[in-house]
The first five atom37 places (N, CA, C, CB, O) and aatype in JSON, in Angstrom:
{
  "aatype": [20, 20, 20, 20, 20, 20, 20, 20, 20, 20, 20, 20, 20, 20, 20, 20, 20, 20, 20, 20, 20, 20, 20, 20, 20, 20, 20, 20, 20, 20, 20, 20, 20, 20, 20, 20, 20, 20, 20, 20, 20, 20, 20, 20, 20, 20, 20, 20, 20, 20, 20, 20, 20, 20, 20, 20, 20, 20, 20, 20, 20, 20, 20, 20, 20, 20, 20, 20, 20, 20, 20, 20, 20, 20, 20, 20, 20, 20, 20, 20, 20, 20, 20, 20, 20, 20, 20, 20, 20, 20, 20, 20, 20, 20, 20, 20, 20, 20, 20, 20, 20, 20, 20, 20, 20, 20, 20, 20, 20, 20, 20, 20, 20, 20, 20, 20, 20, 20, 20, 20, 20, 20, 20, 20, 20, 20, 20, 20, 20, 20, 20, 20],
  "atom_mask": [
    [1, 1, 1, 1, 1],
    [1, 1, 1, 1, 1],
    [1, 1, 1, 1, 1],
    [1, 1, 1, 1, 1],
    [1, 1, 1, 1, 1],
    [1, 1, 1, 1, 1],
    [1, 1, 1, 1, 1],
    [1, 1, 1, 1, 1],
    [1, 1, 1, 1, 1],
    [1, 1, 1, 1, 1],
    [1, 1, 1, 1, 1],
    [1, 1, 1, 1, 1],
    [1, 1, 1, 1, 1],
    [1, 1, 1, 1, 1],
    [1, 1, 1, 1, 1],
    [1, 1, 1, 1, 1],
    [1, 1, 1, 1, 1],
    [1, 1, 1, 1, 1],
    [1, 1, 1, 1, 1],
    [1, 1, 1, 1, 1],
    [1, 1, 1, 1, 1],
    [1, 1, 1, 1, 1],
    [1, 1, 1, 1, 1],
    [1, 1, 1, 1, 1],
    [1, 1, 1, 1, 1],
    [1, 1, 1, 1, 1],
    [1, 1, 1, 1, 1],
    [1, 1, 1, 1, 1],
    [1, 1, 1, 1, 1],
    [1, 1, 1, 1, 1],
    [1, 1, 1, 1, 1],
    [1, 1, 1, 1, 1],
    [1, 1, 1, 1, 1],
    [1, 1, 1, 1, 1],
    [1, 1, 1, 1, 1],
    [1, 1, 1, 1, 1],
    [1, 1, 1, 1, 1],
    [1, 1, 1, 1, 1],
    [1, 1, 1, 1, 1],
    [1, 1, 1, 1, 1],
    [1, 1, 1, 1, 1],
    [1, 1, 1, 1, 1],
    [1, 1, 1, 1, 1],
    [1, 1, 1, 1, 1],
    [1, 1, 1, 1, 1],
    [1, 1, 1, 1, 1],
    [1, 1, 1, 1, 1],
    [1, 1, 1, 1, 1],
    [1, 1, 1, 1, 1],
    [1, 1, 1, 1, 1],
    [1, 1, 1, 1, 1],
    [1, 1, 1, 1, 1],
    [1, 1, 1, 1, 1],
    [1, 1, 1, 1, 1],
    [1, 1, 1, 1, 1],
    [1, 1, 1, 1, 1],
    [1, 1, 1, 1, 1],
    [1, 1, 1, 1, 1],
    [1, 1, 1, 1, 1],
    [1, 1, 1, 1, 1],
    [1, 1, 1, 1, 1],
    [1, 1, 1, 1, 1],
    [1, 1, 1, 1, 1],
    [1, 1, 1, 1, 1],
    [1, 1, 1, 1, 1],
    [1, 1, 1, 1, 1],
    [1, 1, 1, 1, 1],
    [1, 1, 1, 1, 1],
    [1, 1, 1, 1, 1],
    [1, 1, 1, 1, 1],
    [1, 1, 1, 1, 1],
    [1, 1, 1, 1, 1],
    [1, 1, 1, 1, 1],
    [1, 1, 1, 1, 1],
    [1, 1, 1, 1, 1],
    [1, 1, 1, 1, 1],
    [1, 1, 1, 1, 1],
    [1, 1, 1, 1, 1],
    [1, 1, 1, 1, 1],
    [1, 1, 1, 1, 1],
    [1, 1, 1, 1, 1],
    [1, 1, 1, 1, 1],
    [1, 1, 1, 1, 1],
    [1, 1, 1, 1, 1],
    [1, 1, 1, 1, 1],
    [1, 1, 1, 1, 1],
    [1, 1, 1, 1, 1],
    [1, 1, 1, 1, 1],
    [1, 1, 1, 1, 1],
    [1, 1, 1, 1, 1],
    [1, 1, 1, 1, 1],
    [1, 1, 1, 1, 1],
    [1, 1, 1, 1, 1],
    [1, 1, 1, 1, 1],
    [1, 1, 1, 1, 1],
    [1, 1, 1, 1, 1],
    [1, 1, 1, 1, 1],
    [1, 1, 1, 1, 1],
    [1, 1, 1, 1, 1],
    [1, 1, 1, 1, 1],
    [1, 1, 1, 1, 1],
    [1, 1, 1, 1, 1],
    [1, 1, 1, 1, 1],
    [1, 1, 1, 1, 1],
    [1, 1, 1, 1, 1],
    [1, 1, 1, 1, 1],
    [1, 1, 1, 1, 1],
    [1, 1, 1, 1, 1],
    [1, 1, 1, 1, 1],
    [1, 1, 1, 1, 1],
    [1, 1, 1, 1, 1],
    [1, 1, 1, 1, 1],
    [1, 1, 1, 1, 1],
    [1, 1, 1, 1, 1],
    [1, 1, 1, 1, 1],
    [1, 1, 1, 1, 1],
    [1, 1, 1, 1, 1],
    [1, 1, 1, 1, 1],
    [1, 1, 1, 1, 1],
    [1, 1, 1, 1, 1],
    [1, 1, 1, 1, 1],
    [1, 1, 1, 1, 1],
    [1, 1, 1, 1, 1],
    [1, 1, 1, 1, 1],
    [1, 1, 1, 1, 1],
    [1, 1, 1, 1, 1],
    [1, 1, 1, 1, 1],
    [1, 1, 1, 1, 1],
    [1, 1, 1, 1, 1],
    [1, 1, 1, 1, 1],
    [1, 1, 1, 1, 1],
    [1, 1, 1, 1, 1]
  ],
  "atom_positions": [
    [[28.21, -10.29, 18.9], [26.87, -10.21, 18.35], [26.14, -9.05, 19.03], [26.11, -11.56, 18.54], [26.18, -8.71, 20.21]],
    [[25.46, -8.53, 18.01], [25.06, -7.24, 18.54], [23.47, -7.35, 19.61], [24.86, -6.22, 17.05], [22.44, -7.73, 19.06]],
    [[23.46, -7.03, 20.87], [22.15, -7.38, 21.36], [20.73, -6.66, 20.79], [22.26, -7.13, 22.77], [21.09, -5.68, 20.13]],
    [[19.96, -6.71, 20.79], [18.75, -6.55, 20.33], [17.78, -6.17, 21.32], [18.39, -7.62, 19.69], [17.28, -7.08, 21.99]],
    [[17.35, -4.75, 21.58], [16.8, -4.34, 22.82], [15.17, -5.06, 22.23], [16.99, -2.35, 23.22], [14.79, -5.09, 21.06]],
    [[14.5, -5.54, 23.37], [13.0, -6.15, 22.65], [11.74, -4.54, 22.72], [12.18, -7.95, 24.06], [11.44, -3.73, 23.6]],
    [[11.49, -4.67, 21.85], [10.48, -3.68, 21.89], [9.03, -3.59, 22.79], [10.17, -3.67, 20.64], [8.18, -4.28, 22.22]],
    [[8.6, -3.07, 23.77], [7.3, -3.09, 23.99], [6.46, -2.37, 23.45], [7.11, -2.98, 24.96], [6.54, -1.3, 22.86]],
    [[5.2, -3.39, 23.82], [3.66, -2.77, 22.78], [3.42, -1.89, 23.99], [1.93, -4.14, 22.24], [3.31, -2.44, 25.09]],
    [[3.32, -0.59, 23.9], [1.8, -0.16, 24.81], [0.65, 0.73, 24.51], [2.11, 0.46, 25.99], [0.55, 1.87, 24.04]],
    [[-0.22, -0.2, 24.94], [-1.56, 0.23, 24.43], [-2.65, 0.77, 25.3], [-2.1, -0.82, 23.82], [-2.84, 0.45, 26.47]],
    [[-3.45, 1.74, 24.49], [-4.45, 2.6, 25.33], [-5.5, 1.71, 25.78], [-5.11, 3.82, 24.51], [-6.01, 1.04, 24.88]],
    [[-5.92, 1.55, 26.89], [-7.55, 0.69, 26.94], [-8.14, 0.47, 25.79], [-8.74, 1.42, 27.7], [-8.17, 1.41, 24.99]],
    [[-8.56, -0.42, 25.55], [-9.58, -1.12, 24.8], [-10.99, -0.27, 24.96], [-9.68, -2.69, 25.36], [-11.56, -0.12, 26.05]],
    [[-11.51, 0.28, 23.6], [-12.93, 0.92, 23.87], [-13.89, -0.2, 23.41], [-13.23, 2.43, 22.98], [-15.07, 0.04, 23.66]],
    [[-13.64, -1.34, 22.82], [-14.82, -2.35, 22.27], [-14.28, -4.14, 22.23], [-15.22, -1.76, 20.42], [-13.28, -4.66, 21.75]],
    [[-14.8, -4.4, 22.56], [-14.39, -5.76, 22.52], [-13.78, -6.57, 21.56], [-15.23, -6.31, 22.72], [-13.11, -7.58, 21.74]],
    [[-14.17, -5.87, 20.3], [-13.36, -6.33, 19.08], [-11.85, -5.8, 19.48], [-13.99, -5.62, 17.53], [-10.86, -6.52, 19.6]],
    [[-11.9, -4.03, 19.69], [-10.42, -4.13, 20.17], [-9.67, -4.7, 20.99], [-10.1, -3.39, 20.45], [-8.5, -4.98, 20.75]],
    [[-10.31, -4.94, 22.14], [-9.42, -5.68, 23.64], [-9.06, -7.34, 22.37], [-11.09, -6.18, 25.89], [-8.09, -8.09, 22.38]],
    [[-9.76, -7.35, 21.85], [-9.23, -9.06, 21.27], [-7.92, -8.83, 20.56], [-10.42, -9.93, 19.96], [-6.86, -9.41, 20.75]],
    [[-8.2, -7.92, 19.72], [-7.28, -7.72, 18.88], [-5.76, -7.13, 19.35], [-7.91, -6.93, 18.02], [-4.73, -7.41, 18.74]],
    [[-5.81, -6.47, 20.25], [-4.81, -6.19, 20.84], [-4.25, -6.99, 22.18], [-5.04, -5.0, 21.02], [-3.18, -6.76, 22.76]],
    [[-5.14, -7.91, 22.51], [-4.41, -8.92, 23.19], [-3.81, -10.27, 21.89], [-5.62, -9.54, 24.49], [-2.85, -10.88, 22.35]],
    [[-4.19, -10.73, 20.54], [-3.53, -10.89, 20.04], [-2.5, -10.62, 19.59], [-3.84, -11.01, 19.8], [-1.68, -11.47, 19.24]],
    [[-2.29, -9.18, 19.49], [-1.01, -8.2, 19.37], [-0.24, -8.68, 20.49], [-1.31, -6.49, 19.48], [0.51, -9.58, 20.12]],
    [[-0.17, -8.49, 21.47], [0.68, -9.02, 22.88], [1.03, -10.2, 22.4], [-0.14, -9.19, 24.42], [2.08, -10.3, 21.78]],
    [[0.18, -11.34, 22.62], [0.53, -13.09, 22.32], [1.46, -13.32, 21.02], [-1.06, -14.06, 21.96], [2.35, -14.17, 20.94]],
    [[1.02, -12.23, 19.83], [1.67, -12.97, 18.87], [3.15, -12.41, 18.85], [0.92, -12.88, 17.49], [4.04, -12.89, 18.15]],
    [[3.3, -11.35, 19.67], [5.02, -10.37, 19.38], [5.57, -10.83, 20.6], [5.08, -8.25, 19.34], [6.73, -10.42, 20.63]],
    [[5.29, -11.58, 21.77], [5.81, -11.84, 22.9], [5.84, -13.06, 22.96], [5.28, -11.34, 23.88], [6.78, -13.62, 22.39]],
    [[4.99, -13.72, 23.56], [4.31, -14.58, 24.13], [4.76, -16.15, 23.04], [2.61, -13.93, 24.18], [5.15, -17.31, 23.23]],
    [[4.47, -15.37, 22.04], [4.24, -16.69, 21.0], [5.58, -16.63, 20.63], [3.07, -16.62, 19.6], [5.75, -17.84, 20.48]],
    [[6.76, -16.09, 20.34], [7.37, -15.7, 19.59], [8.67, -15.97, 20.58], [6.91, -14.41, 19.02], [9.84, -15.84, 20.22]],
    [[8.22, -16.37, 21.94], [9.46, -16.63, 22.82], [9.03, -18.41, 22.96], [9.51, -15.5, 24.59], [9.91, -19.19, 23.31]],
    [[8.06, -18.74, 22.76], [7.38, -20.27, 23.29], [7.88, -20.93, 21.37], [4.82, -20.17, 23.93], [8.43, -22.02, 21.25]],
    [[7.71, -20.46, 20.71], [7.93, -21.21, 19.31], [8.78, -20.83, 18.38], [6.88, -21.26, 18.59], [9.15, -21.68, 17.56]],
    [[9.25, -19.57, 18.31], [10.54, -18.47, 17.51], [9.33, -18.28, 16.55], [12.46, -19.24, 16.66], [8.21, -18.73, 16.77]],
    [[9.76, -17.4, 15.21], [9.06, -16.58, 14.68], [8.26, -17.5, 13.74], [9.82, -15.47, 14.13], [8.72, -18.58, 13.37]],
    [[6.83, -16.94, 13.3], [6.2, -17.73, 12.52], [6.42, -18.19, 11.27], [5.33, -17.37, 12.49], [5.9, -19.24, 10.89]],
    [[7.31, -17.39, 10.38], [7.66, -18.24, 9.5], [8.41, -19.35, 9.39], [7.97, -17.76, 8.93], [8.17, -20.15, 8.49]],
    [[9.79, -19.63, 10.64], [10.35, -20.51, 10.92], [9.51, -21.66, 11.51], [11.24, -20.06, 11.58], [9.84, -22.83, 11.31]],
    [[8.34, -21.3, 12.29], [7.35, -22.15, 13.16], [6.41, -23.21, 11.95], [6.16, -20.88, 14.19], [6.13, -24.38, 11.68]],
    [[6.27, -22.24, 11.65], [4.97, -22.75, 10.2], [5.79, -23.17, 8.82], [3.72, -21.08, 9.56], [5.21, -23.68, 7.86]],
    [[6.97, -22.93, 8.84], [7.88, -23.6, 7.75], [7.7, -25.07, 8.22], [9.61, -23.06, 7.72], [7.09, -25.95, 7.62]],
    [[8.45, -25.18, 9.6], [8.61, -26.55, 10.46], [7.38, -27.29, 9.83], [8.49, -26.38, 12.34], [7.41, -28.21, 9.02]],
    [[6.12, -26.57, 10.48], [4.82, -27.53, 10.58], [4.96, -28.31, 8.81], [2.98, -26.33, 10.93], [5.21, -29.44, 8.39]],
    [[4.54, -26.65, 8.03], [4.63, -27.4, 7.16], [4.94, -28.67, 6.16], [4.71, -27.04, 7.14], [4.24, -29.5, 5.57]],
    [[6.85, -28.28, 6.32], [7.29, -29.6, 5.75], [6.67, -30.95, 6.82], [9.16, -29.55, 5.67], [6.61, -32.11, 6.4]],
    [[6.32, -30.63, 7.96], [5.37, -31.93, 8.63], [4.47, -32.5, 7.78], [4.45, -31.54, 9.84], [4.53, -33.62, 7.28]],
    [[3.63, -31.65, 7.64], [2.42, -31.66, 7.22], [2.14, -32.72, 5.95], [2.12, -30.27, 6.93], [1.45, -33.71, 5.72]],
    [[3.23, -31.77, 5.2], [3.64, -32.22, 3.46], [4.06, -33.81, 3.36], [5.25, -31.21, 2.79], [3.65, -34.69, 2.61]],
    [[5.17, -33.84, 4.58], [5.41, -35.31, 4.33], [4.51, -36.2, 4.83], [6.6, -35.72, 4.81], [4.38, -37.34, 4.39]],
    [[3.94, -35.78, 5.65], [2.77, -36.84, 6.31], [1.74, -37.47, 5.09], [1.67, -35.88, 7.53], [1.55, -38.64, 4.76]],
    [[1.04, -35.94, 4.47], [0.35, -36.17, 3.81], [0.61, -36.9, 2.38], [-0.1, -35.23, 3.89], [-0.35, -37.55, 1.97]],
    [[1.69, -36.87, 1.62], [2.56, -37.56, 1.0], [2.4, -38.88, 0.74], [3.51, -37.42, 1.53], [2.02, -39.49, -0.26]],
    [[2.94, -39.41, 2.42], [3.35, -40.18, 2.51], [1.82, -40.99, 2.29], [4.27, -40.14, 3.56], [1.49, -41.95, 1.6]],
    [[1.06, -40.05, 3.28], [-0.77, -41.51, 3.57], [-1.36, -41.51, 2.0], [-2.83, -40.56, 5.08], [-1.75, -42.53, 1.45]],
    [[-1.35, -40.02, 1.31], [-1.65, -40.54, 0.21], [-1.12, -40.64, -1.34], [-2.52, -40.17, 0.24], [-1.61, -40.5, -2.47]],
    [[-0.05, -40.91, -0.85], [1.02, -41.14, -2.58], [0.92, -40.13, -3.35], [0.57, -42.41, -3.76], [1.13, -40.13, -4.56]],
    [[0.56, -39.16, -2.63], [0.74, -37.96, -4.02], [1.11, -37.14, -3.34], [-0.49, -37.34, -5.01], [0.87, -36.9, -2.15]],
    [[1.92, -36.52, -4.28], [2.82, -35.21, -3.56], [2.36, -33.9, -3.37], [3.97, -34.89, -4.29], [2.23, -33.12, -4.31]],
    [[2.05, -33.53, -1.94], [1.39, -32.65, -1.51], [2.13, -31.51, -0.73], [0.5, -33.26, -0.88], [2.81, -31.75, 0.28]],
    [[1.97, -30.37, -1.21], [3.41, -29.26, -0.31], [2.33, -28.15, -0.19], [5.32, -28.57, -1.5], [1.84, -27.31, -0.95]],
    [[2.15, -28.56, 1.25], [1.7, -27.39, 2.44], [2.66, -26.46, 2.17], [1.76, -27.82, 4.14], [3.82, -26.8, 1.94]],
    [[2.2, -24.97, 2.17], [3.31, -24.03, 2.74], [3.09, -23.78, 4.02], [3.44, -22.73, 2.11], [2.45, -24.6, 4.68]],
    [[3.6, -22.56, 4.61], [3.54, -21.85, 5.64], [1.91, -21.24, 5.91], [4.64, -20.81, 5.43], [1.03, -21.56, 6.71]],
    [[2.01, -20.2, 4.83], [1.06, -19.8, 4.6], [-0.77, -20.38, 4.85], [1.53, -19.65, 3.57], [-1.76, -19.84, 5.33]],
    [[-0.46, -21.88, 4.19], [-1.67, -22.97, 4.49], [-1.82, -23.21, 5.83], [-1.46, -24.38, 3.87], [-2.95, -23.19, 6.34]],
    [[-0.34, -23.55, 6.79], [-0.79, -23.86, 7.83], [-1.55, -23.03, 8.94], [0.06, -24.31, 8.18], [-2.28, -23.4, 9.86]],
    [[-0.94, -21.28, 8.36], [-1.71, -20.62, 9.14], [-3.25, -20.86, 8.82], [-1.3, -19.27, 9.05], [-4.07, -20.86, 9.75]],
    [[-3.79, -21.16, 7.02], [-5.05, -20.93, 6.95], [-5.74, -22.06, 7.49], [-5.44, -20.61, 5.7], [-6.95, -22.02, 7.67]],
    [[-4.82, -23.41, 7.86], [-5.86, -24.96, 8.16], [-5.81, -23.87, 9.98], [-4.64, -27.55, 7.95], [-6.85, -23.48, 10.52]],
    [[-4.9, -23.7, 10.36], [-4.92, -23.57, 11.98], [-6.08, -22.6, 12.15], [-3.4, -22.93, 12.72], [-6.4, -22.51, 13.34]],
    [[-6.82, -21.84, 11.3], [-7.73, -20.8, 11.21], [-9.23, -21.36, 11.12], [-7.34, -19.93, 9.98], [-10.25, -20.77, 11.49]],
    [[-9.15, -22.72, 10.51], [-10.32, -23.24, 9.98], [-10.18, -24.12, 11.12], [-10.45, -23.8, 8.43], [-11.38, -24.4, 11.22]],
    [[-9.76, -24.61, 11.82], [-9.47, -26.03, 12.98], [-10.61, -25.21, 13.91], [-7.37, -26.36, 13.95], [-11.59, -25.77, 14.4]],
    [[-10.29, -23.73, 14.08], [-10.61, -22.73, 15.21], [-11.87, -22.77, 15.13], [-10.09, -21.29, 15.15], [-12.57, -23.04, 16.11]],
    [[-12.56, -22.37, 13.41], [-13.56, -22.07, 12.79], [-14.37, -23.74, 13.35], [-13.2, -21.6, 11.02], [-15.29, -23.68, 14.18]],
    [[-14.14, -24.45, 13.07], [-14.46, -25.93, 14.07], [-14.55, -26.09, 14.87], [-14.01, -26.79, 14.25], [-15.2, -27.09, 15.17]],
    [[-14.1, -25.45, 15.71], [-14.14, -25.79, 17.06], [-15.2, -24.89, 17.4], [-12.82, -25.65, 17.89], [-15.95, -25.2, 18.33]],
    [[-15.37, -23.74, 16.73], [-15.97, -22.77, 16.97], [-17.62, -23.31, 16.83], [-15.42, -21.64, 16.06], [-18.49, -22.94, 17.62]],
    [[-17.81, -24.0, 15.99], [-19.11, -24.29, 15.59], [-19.57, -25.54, 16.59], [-19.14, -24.64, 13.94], [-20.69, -26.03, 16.55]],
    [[-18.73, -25.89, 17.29], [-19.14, -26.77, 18.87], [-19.29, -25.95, 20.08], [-17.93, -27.87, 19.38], [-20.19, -26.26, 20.86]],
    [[-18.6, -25.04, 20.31], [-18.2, -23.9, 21.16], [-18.71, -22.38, 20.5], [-16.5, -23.97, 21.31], [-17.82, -21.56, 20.73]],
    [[-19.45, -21.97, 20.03], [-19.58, -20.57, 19.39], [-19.3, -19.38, 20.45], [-21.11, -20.39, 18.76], [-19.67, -18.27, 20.06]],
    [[-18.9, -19.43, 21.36], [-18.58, -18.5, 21.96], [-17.39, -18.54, 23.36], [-19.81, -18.1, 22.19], [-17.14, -18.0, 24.43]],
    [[-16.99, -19.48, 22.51], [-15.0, -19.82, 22.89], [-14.6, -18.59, 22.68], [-13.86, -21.01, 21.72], [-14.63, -18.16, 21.52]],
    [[-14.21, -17.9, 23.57], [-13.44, -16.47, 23.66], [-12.0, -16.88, 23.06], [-13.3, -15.8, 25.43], [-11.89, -16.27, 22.0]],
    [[-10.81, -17.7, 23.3], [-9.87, -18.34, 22.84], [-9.99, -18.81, 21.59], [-9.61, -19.17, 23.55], [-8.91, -19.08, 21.06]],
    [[-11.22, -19.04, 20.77], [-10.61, -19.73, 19.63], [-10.77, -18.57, 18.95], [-11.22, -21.08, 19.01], [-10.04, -18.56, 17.96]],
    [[-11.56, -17.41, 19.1], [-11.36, -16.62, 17.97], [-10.41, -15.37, 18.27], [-12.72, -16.2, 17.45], [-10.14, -14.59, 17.36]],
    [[-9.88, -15.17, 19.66], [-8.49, -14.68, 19.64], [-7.27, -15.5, 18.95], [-8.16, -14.51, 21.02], [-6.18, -14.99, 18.71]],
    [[-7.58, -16.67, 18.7], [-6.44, -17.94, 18.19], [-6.47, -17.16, 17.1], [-6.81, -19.82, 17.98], [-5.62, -16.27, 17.03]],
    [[-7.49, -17.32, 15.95], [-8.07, -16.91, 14.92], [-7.3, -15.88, 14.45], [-9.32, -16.62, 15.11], [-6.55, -15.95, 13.47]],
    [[-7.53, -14.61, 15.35], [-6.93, -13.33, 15.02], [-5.45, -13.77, 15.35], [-7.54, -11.97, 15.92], [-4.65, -13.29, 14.54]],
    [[-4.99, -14.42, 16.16], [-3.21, -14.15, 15.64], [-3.11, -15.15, 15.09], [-1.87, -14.0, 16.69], [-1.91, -15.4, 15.19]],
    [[-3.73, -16.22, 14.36], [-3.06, -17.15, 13.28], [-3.07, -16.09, 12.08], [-4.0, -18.72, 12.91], [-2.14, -16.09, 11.27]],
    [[-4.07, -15.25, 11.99], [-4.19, -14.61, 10.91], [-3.01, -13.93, 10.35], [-5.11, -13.83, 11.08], [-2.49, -14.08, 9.25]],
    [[-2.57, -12.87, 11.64], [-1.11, -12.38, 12.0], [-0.06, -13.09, 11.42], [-0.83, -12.44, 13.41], [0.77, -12.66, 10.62]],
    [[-0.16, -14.02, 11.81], [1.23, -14.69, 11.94], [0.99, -15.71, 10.12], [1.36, -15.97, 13.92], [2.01, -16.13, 9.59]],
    [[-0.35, -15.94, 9.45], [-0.38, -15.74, 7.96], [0.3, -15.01, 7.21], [-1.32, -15.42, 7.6], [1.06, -15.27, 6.27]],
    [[-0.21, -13.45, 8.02], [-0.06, -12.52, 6.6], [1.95, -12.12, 6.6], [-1.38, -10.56, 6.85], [2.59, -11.67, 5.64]],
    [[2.54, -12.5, 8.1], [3.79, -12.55, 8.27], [4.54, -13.72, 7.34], [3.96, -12.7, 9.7], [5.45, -13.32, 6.62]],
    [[4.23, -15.0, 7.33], [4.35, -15.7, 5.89], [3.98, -15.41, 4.56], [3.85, -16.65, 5.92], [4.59, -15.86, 3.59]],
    [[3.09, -14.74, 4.47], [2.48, -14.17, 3.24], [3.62, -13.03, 2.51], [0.95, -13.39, 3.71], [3.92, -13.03, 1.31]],
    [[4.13, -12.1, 3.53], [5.19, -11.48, 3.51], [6.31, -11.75, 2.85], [5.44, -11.37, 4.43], [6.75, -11.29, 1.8]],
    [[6.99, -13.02, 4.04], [7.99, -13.51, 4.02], [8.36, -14.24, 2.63], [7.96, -14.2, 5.08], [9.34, -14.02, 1.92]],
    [[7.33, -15.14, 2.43], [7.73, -15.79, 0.59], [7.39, -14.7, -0.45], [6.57, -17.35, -0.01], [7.92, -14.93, -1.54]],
    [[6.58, -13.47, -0.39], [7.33, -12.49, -0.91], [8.53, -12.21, -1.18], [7.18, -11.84, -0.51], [9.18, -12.43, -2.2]],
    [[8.87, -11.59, 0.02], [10.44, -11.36, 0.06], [11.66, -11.97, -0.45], [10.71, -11.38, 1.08], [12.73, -11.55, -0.9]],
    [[11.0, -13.44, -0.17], [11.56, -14.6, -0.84], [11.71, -14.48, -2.34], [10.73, -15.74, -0.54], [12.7, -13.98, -2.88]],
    [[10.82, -14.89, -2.88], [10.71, -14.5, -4.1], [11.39, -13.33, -4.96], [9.66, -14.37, -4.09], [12.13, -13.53, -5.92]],
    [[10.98, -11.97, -4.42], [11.78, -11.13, -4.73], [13.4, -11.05, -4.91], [11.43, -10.48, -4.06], [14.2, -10.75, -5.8]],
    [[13.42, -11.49, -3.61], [15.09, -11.85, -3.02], [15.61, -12.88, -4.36], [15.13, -12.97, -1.06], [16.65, -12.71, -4.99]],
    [[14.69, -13.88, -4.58], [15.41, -15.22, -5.6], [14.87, -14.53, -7.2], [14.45, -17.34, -5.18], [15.04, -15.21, -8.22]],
    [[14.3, -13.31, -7.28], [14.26, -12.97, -8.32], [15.38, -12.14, -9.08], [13.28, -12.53, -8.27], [15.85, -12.25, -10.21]],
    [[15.67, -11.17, -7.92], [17.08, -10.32, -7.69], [17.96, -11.2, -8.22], [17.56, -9.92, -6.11], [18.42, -10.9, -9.33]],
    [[18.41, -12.5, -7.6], [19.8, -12.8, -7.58], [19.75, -13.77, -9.24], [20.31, -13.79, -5.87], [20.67, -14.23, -9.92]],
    [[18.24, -13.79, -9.45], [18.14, -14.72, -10.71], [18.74, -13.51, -11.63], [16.36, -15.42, -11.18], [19.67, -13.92, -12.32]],
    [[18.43, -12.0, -11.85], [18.66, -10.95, -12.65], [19.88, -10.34, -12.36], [17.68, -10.07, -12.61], [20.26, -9.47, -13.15]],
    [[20.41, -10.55, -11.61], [22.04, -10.34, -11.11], [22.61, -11.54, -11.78], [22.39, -10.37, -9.26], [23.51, -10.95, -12.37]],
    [[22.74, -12.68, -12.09], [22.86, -13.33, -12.3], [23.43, -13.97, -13.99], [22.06, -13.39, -11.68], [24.39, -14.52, -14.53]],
    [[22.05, -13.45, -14.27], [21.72, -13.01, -15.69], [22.61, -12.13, -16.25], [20.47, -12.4, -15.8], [22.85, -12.17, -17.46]],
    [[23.22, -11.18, -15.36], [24.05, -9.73, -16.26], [25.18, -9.83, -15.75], [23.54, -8.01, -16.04], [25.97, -8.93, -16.01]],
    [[25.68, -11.05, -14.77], [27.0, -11.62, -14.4], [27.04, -12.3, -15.88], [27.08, -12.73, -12.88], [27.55, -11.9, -16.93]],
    [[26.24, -13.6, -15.52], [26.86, -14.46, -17.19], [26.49, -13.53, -18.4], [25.9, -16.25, -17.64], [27.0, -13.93, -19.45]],
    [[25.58, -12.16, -18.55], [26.29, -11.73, -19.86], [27.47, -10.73, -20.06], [25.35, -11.22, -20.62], [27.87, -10.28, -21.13]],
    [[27.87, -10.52, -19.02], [28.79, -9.68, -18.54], [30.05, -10.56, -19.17], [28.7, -9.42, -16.84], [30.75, -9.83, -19.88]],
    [[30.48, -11.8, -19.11], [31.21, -12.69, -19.44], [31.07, -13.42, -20.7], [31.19, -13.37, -18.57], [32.07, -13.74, -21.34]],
    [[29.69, -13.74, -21.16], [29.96, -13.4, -22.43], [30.0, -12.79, -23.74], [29.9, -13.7, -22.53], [29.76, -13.19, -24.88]],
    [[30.48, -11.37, -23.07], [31.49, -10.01, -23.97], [32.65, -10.35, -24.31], [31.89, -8.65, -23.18], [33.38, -9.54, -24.89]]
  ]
}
């Protein structure tokens, strides 16, 4: 198996506080987070199907969280907490890498999609390929 050298971020000082946030989310979400939980779509797949069956289950109707959702409930939990705490330095760095680690699911079932669209149109010109 081929090893995989890890990449480092490095970054110039922070000129504003919006940046120092944002780029310490950059750190947490490519390091930090990503060695403590593996990558967010695998992380937030997990939660999800949690989520889905839980909710399911309490209220008899079939409910399917994606990935995607869990980043946006984990965004709004923050946004809550925030409105007890308004100036929780942590919840709105949370904020900025749930966002991250969204638009990385947002991506990913793209790709998905694409990927299961491909093989649906490959597919398609296999079986008419056969019946010639």
């Amino acid at each position: 198996m081929a090893q995989v050298k890890k990449q480092e971020v490095h970054l110039k000082m922070p000129t504003s506080p919006r940046e120092r946030l944002l780029k310490e989310a950059i750190n947490i979400t490519t390091s930090d987070r990503n060695a403590a939980y593996g990558n967010p779509e695998d992380n937030f797949a997990n939660i999800a199907a949690y989520w889905s069956s839980y909710l399911t289950q309490s209220t008899k109707v079939d409910i399917v969280i994606s990935p995607q959702d869990v980043a946006h409930m984990m965004i709004l939990m923050k946004v809550a907490r925030l409105a007890t705490n308004p100036t929780h330095y942590d919840s709105l760095l949370d904020i900025a890498g749930y966002a991250a680690c969204g638009e990385d699911c947002r991506v990913g079932a793209l790709n998905a999609a694409f990927d299961a669209a491909g093989a649906m149109v490959a597919g398609s010109e296999q079986v008419a390929k056969q019946a010639r």
